[in-house]
Coordinates of C-alpha atoms and ligand atoms in Angstrom, one line a residue:
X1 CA 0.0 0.0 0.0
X2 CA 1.3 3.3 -1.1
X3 CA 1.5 6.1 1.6
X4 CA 2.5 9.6 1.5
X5 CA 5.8 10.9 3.3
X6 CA 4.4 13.1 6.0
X7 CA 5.8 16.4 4.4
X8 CA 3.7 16.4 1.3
X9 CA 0.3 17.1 3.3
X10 CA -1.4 14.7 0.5
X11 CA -4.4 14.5 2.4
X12 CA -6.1 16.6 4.4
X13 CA -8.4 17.4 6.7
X14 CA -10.6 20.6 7.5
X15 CA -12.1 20.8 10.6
X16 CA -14.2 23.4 13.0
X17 CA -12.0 24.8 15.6
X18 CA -15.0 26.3 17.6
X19 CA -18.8 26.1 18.1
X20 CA -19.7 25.2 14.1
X21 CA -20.0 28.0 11.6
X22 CA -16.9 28.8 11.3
X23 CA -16.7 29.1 7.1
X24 CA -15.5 25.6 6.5
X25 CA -17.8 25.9 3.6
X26 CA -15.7 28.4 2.0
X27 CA -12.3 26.9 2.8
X28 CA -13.2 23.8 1.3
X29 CA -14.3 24.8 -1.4
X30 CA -11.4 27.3 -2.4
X31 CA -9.4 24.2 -1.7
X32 CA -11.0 21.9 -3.3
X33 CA -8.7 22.8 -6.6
X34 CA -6.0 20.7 -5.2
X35 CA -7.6 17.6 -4.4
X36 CA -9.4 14.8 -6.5
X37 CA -11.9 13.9 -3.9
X38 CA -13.4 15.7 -0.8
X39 CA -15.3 13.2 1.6
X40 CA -17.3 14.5 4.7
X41 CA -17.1 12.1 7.4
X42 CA -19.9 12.8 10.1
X43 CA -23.1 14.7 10.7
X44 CA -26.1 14.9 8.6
X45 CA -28.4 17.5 7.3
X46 CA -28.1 19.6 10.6
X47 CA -24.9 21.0 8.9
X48 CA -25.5 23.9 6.4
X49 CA -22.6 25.0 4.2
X50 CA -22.7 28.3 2.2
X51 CA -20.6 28.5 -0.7
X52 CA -20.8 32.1 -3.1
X53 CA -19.2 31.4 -6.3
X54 CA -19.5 34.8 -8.3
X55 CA -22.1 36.1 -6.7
X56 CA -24.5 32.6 -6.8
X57 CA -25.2 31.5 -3.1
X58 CA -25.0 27.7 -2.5
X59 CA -26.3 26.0 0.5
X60 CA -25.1 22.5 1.0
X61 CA -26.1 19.9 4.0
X62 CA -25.3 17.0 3.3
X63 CA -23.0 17.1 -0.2
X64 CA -19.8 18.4 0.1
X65 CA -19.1 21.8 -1.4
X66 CA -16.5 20.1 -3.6
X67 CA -19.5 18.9 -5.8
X68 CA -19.4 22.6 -7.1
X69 CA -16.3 21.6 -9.2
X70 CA -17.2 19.6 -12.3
X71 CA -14.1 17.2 -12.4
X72 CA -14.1 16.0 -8.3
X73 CA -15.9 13.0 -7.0
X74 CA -18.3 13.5 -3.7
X75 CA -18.0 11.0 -1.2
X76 CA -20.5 10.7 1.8
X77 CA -18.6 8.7 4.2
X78 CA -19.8 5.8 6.3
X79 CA -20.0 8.2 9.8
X80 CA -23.0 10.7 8.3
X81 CA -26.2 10.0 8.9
X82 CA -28.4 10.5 5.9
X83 CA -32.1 11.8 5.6
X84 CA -32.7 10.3 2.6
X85 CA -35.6 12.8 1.2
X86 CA -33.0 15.6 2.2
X87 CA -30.1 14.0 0.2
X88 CA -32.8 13.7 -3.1
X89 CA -34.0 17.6 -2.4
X90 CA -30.2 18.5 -2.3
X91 CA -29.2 16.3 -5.7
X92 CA -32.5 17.8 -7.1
X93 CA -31.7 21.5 -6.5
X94 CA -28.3 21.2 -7.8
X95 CA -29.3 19.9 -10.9
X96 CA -31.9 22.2 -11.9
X97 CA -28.8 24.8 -10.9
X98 CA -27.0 22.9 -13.8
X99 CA -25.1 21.1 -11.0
X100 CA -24.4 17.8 -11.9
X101 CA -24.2 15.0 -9.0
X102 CA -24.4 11.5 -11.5
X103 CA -20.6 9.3 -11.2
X104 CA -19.7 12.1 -8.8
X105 CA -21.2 11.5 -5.3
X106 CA -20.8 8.1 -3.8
X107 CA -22.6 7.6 -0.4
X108 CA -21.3 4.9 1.6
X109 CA -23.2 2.0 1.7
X110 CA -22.7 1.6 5.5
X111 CA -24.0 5.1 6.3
X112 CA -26.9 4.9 8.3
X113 CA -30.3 6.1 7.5
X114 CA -33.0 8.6 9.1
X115 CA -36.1 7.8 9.4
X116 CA -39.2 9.6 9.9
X117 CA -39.6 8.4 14.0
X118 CA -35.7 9.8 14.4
X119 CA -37.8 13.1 14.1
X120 CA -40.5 12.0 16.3
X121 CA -37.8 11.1 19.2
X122 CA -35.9 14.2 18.6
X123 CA -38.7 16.0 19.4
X124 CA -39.8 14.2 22.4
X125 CA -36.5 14.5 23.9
X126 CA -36.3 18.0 23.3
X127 CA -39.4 18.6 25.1
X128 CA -39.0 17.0 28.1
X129 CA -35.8 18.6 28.7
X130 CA -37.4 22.2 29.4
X131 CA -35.4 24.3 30.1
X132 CA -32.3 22.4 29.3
X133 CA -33.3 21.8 25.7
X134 CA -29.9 21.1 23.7
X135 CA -31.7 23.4 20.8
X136 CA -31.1 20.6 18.1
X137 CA -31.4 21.7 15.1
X138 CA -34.5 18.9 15.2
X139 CA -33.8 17.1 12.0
X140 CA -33.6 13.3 13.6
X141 CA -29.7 13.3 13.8
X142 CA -29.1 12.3 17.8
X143 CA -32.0 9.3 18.1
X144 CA -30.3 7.7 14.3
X145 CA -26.7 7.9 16.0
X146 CA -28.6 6.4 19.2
X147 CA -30.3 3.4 17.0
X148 CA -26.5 3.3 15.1
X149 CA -24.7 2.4 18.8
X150 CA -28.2 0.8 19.9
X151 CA -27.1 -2.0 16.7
X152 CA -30.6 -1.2 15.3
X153 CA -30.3 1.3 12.8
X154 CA -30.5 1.0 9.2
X155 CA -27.5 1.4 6.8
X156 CA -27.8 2.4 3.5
X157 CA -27.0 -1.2 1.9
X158 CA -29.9 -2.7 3.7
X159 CA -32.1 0.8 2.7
X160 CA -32.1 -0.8 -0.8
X161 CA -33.3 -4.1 0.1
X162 CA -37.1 -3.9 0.4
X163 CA -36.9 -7.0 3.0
X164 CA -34.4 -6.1 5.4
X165 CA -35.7 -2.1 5.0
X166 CA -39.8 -3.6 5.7
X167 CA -38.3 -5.8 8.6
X168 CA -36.4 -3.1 10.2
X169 CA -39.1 -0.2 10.3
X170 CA -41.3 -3.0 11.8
X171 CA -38.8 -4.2 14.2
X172 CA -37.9 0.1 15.2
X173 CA -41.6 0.9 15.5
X174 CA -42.1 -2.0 18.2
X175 CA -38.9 -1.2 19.9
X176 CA -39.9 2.5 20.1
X177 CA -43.6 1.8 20.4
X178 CA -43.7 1.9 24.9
X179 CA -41.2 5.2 25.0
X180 CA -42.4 6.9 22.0
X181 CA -46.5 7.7 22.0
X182 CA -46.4 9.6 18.8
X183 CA -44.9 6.7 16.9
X184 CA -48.5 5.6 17.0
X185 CA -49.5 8.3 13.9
X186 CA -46.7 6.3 11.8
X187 CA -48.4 4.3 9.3
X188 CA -45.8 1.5 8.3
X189 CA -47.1 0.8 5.1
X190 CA -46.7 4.3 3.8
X191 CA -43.4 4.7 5.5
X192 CA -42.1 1.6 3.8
X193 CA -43.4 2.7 0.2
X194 CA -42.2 6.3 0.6
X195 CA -38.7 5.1 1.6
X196 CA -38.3 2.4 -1.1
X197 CA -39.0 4.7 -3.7
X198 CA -36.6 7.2 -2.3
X199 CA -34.1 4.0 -2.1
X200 CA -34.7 3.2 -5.7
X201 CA -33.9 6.7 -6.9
X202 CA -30.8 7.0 -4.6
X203 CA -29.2 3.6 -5.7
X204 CA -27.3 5.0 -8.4
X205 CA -25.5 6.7 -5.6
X206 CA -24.6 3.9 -3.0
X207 CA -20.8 2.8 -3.2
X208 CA -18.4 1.0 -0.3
X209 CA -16.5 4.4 -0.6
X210 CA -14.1 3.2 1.7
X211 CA -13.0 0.8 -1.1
X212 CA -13.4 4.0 -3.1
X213 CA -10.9 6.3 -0.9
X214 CA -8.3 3.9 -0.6
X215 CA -8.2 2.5 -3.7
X216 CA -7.9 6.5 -5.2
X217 CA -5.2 7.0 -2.2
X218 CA -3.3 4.0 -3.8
X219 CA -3.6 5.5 -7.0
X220 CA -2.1 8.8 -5.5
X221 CA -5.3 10.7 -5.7
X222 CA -5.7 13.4 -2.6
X223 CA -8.0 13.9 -0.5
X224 CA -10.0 16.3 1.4
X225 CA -11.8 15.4 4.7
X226 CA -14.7 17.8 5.2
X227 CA -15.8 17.8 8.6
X228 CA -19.1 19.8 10.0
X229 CA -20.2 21.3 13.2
X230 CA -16.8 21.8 15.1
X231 CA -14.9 20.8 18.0
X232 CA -17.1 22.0 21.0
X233 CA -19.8 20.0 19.5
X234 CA -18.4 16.8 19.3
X235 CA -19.7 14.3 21.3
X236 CA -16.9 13.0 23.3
X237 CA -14.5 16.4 23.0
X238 CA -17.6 19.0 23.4
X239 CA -19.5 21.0 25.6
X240 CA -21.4 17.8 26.9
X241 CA -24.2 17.5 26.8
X242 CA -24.8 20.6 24.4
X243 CA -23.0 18.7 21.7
X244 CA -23.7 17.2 18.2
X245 CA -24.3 13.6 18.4
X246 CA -20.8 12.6 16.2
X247 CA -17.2 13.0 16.0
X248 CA -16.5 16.2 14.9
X249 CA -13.3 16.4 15.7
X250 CA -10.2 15.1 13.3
X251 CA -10.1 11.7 14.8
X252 CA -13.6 11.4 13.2
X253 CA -12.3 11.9 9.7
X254 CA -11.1 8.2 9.9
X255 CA -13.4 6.2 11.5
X256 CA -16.2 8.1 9.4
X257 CA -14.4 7.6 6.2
X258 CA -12.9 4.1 6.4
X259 CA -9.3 5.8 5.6
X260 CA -6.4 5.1 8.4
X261 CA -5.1 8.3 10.3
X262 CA -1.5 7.1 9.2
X263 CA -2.7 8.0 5.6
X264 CA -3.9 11.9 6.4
X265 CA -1.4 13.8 6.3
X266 CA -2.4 17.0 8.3
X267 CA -4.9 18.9 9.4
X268 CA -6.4 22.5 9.2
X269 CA -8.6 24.2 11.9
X270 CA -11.0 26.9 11.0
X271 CA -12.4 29.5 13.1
X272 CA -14.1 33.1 13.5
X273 CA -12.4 36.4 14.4
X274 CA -15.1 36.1 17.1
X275 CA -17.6 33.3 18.0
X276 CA -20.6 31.8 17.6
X277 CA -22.4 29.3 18.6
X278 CA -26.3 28.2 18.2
X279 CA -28.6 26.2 20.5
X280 CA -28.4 26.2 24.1
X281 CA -25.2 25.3 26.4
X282 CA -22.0 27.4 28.1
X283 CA -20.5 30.2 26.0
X284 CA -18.1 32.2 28.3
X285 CA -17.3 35.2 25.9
X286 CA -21.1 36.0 25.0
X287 CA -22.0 39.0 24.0
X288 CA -25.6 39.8 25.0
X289 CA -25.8 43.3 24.5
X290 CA -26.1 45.7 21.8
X291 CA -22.7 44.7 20.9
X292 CA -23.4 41.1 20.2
X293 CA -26.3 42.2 18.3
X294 CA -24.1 44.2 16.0
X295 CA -22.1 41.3 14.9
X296 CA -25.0 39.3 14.9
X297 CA -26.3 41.6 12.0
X298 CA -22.6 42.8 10.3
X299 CA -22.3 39.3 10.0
X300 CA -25.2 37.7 9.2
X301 CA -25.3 35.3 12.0
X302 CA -28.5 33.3 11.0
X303 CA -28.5 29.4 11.0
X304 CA -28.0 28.2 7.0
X305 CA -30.0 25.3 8.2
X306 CA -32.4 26.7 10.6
X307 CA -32.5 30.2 10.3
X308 CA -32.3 31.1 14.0
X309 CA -30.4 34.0 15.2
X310 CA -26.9 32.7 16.6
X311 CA -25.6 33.3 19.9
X312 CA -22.2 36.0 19.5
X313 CA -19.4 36.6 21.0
X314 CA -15.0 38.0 21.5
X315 CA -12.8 35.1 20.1
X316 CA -12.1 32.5 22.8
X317 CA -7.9 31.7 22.8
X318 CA -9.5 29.2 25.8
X319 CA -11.8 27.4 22.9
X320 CA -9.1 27.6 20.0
X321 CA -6.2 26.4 22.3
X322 CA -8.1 22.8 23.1
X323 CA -9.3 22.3 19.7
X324 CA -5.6 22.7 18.7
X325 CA -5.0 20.1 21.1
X326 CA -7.8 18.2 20.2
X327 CA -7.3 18.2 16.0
X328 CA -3.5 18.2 16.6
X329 CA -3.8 21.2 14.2
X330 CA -1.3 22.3 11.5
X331 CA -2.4 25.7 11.1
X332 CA -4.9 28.1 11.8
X333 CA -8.1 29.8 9.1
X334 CA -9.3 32.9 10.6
X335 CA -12.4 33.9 8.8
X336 CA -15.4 36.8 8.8
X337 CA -12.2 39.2 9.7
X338 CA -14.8 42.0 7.9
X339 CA -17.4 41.6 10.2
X340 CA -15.4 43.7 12.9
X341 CA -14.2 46.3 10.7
X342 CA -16.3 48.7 12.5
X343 CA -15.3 48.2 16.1
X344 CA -12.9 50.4 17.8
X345 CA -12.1 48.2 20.8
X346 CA -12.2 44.3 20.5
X347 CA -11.6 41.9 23.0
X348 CA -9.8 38.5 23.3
X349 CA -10.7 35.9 25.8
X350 CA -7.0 34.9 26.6
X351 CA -8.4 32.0 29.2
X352 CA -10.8 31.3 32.3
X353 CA -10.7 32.5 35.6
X354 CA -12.9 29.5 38.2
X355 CA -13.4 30.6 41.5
X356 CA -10.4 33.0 41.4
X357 CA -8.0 31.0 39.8
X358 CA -6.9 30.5 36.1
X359 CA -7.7 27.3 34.7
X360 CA -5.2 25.3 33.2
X361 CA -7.4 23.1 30.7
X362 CA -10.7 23.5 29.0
X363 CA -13.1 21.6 32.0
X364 CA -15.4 18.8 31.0
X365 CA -18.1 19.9 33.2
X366 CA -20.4 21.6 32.1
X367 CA -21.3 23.5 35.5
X368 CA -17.7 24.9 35.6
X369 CA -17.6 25.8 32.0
X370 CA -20.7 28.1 32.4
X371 CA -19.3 29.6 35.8
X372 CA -15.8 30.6 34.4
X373 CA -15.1 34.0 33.8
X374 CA -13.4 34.9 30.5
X375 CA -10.0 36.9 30.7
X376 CA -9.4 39.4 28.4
X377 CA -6.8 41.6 26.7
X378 CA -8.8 44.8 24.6
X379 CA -7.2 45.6 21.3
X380 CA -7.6 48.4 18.9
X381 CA -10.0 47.6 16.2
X382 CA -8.7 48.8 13.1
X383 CA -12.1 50.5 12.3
X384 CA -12.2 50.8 8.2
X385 CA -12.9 48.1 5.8
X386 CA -11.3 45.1 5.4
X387 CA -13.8 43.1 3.5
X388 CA -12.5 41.5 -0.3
X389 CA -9.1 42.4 0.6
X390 CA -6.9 39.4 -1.1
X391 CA -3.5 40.6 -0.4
X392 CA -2.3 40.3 3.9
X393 CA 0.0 43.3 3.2
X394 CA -2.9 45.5 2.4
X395 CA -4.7 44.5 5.5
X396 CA -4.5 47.7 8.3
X397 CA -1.6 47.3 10.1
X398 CA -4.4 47.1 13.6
X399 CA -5.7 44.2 11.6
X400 CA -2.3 42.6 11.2
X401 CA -1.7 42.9 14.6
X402 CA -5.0 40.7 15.8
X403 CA -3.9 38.3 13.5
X404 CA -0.5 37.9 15.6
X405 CA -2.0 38.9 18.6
X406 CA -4.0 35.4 17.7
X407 CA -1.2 33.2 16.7
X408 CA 0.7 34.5 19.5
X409 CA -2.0 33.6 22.3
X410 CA -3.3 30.3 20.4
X411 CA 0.6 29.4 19.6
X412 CA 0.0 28.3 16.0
X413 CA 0.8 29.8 12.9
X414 CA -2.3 31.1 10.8
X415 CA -2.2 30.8 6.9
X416 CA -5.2 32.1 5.6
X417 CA -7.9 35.2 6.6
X418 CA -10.8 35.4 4.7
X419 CA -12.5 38.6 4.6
X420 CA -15.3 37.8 2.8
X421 CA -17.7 35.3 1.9
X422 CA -16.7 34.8 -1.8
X423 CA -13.6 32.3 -3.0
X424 CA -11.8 35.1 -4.1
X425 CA -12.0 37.2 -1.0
X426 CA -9.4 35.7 0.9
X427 CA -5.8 36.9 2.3
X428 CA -2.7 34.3 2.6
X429 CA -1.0 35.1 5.6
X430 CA 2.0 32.7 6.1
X431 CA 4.2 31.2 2.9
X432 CA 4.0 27.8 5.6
X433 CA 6.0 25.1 4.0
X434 CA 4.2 22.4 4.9
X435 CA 1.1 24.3 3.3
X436 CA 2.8 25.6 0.2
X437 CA 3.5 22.2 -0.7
X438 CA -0.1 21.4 -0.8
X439 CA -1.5 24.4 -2.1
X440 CA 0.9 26.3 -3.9
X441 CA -1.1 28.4 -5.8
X442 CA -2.6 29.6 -2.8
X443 CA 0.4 29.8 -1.0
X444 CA 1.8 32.1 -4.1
X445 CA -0.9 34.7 -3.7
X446 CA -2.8 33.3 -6.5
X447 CA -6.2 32.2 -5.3
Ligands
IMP501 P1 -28.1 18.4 16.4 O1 -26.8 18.2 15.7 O2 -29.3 18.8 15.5 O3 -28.4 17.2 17.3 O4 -27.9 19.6 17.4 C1 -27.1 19.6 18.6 C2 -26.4 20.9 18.8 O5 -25.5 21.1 17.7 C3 -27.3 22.1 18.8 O6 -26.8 23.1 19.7 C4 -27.2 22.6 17.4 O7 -27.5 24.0 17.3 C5 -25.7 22.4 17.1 N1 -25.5 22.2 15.7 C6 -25.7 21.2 14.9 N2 -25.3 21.4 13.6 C7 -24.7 22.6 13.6 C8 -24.0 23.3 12.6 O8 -23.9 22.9 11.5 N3 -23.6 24.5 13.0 C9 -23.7 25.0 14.3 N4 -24.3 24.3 15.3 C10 -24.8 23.1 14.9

């Protein structure tokens, strides 16, 4: 089996370094150029990726972005979790954009399947939980991981066999039937018919893509692992229990995929010049005044896949720091740098105070997390525009300077800056080897 040297950064993956939303979207997709495949390894439709290509707005959930590039193949690895009437909606809307899915997405046969009762269950949870609602984002993603570990869910190979799909809904609905009233409206006959057809139109799709990966890795095809949500919603490395209910984090990218960590070669973390997060759960740097309604607006901080207002707030060094850890990451996106172009102060969380003292590591629990108090260091903002600038030497020098003042506090070099939300608006920062080697167009200034 071929592998890469560890210097050539063959294969790659892109992951959330904070609370989801972070523009991963957009990074992928101006990287995409440089790989043959990209595969996303966990979620489902909860994600919502926004890709503008000159001037035409995208939103992906399931697909990855890399489908927006005519020669790439699409894989949907093993780890997602698949709505399939989502999945057909998506392939549907990109072809009547002229966007053509057919031999370029492969969904992994062993993906596993949502149902409508995944819904149902979401929902029921949610609601007895009050006050302590996670604030899913409702679309059956947690109770279809659940079935997954629970050794009753469906995968996609047994989705398009009408006997193991008819046995399975059966078998679900009984399980479910004492602990889930509503289930009772489900009529089996018509959830059966509805999903075979969707099976029959999705078949052309299904592929073992871990075959797939690593028989293009052999071949020296590269690859680029698209993660969604981010780090502090993963479920074993989040803000539990106000997490996602998958790996977000890097490790994810191989056990979602089927591909061996020893054949990624590195990995790059993506976060906001400030934070966000959506649905309910600790968020030490939140801004809930008039402040954090101001970035909320400048930058458009709306769910892609549920609309709802997202929670704001000064970039967390605390947050960035453990997902470094976390991702082991190579180096460092800083995106929606625009957004604070008006401020004239702007705050970094350089760490958490807990009953008086500083803490030396992000704390698992989750009463802890929402009793620390942030630390902070004020900077100047730069106060004028920095949005579509492509060169870093053009930024204002106070720009610049949060960049470092970033790095510095995060400890790891930062490569790109995007100041915008189009491909083209985006600034290189560092001529990092490791990077230039994989992307040395980008790394030459020419994106
Ligand atoms: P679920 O993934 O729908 O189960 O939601 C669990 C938590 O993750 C909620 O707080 C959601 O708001 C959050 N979440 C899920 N997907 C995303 C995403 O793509 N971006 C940001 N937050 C997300």
């Amino acid at each position: 089996m071929n592998r890469s040297p560890r210097n050539t950064l063959s294969n790659l993956i892109v992951v959330g370094a904070q609370w989801g939303d972070e523009g991963k979207g957009k990074i992928v997709d101006l990287l995409t150029d440089h790989f043959d495949i990209v595969a996303r390894y966990q979620g489902g439709h909860n994600a919502g990726h926004t890709v503008i290509i000159e001037g035409k707005k995208y939103v992906l959930h399931l697909i990855p972005s890399g489908i927006l590039h005519p020669k790439k193949l699409c894989i949907i690895g093993n780890g997602v979790v698949i709505d399939p009437l989502a999945l057909k909606n998506e392939i549907d809307g990109l072809e009547s954009a002229g966007v053509s899915c057919h031999g370029r997405l492969f969904i992994s046969n062993r993906s596993h399947v949502i149902l409508e009762y995944h819904r149902l269950a979401e929902k029921q949870d949610e609601d007895s939980r009050g006050e302590e609602r996670i604030g899913t984002t409702n679309r059956g993603i947690g109770p279809t991981y659940e079935d997954k570990m629970g050794r009753r869910g469906l995968r996609f190979c047994d989705f398009l066999d009408p006997q193991i799909l008819r046995q399975n809904i059966e078998a679900c609905i009984r399980t479910k039937q004492g602990l889930l009233p509503a289930i009772k409206g489900i009529s089996v006959d018509k959830l059966f018919a509805d999903a075979q057809k969707l099976a029959e139109e999705l078949s052309e799709y299904v592929a073992d893509t871990a075959v797939l990966l690593n028989e293009s890795i052999d071949k020296g095809k590269n690859v680029l692992f698209e993660g969604a949500q981010g780090t502090l919603l993963d479920i074993d490395h989040g803000t539990y229990p106000y997490v996602t209910a998958s790996n977000a984090t890097a490790g994810g990218a191989s056990t979602g995929t089927g591909v061996g960590p020893t054949r990624i070669d590195g990995v790059l973390g993506i976060s906001k010049a400030y934070t966000t997060r959506v649905g309910g759960g600790p968020f030490p740097t939140e801004l809930l005044d008039e402040l954090g309604e101001r970035i909320r607006q400048e930058g458009q901080e709306f769910g892609s896949s549920t609309g709802r207002p997202r929670r704001c707030g000064w970039f967390d060094v605390a947050v960035v720091r453990y997902a470094k850890m976390i991702n082991c990451l190579d180096s460092l996106v800083i995106t929606k740098m625009d957004v604070l172009d008006s401020l004239s102060e702007i705050k970094i969380c350089t760490g958490y105070r807990y009953k008086g003292s500083l803490m030396k590591s992000f704390p698992p629990e989750i009463g802890v997390l929402a009793e620390c108090r942030p630390e902070y260091v004020a900077v100047k903002g730069w106060n004028s525009r920095t949005a579509g600038i492509r060169e870093y030497e053009k930024l204002p020098q106070l720009a610049k300077d949060y960049i470092s003042r970033i790095a510095d506090l995060v400890g790891m070099e930062i490569s790109l800056v995007s100041t915008g939300p189009d491909r083209c608006e985006t600034a290189i920062v560092s001529q990092d080897l490791r990077l230039s080697r994989l992307i040395p167009s980008i790394t030459q200034g020419n994106i």
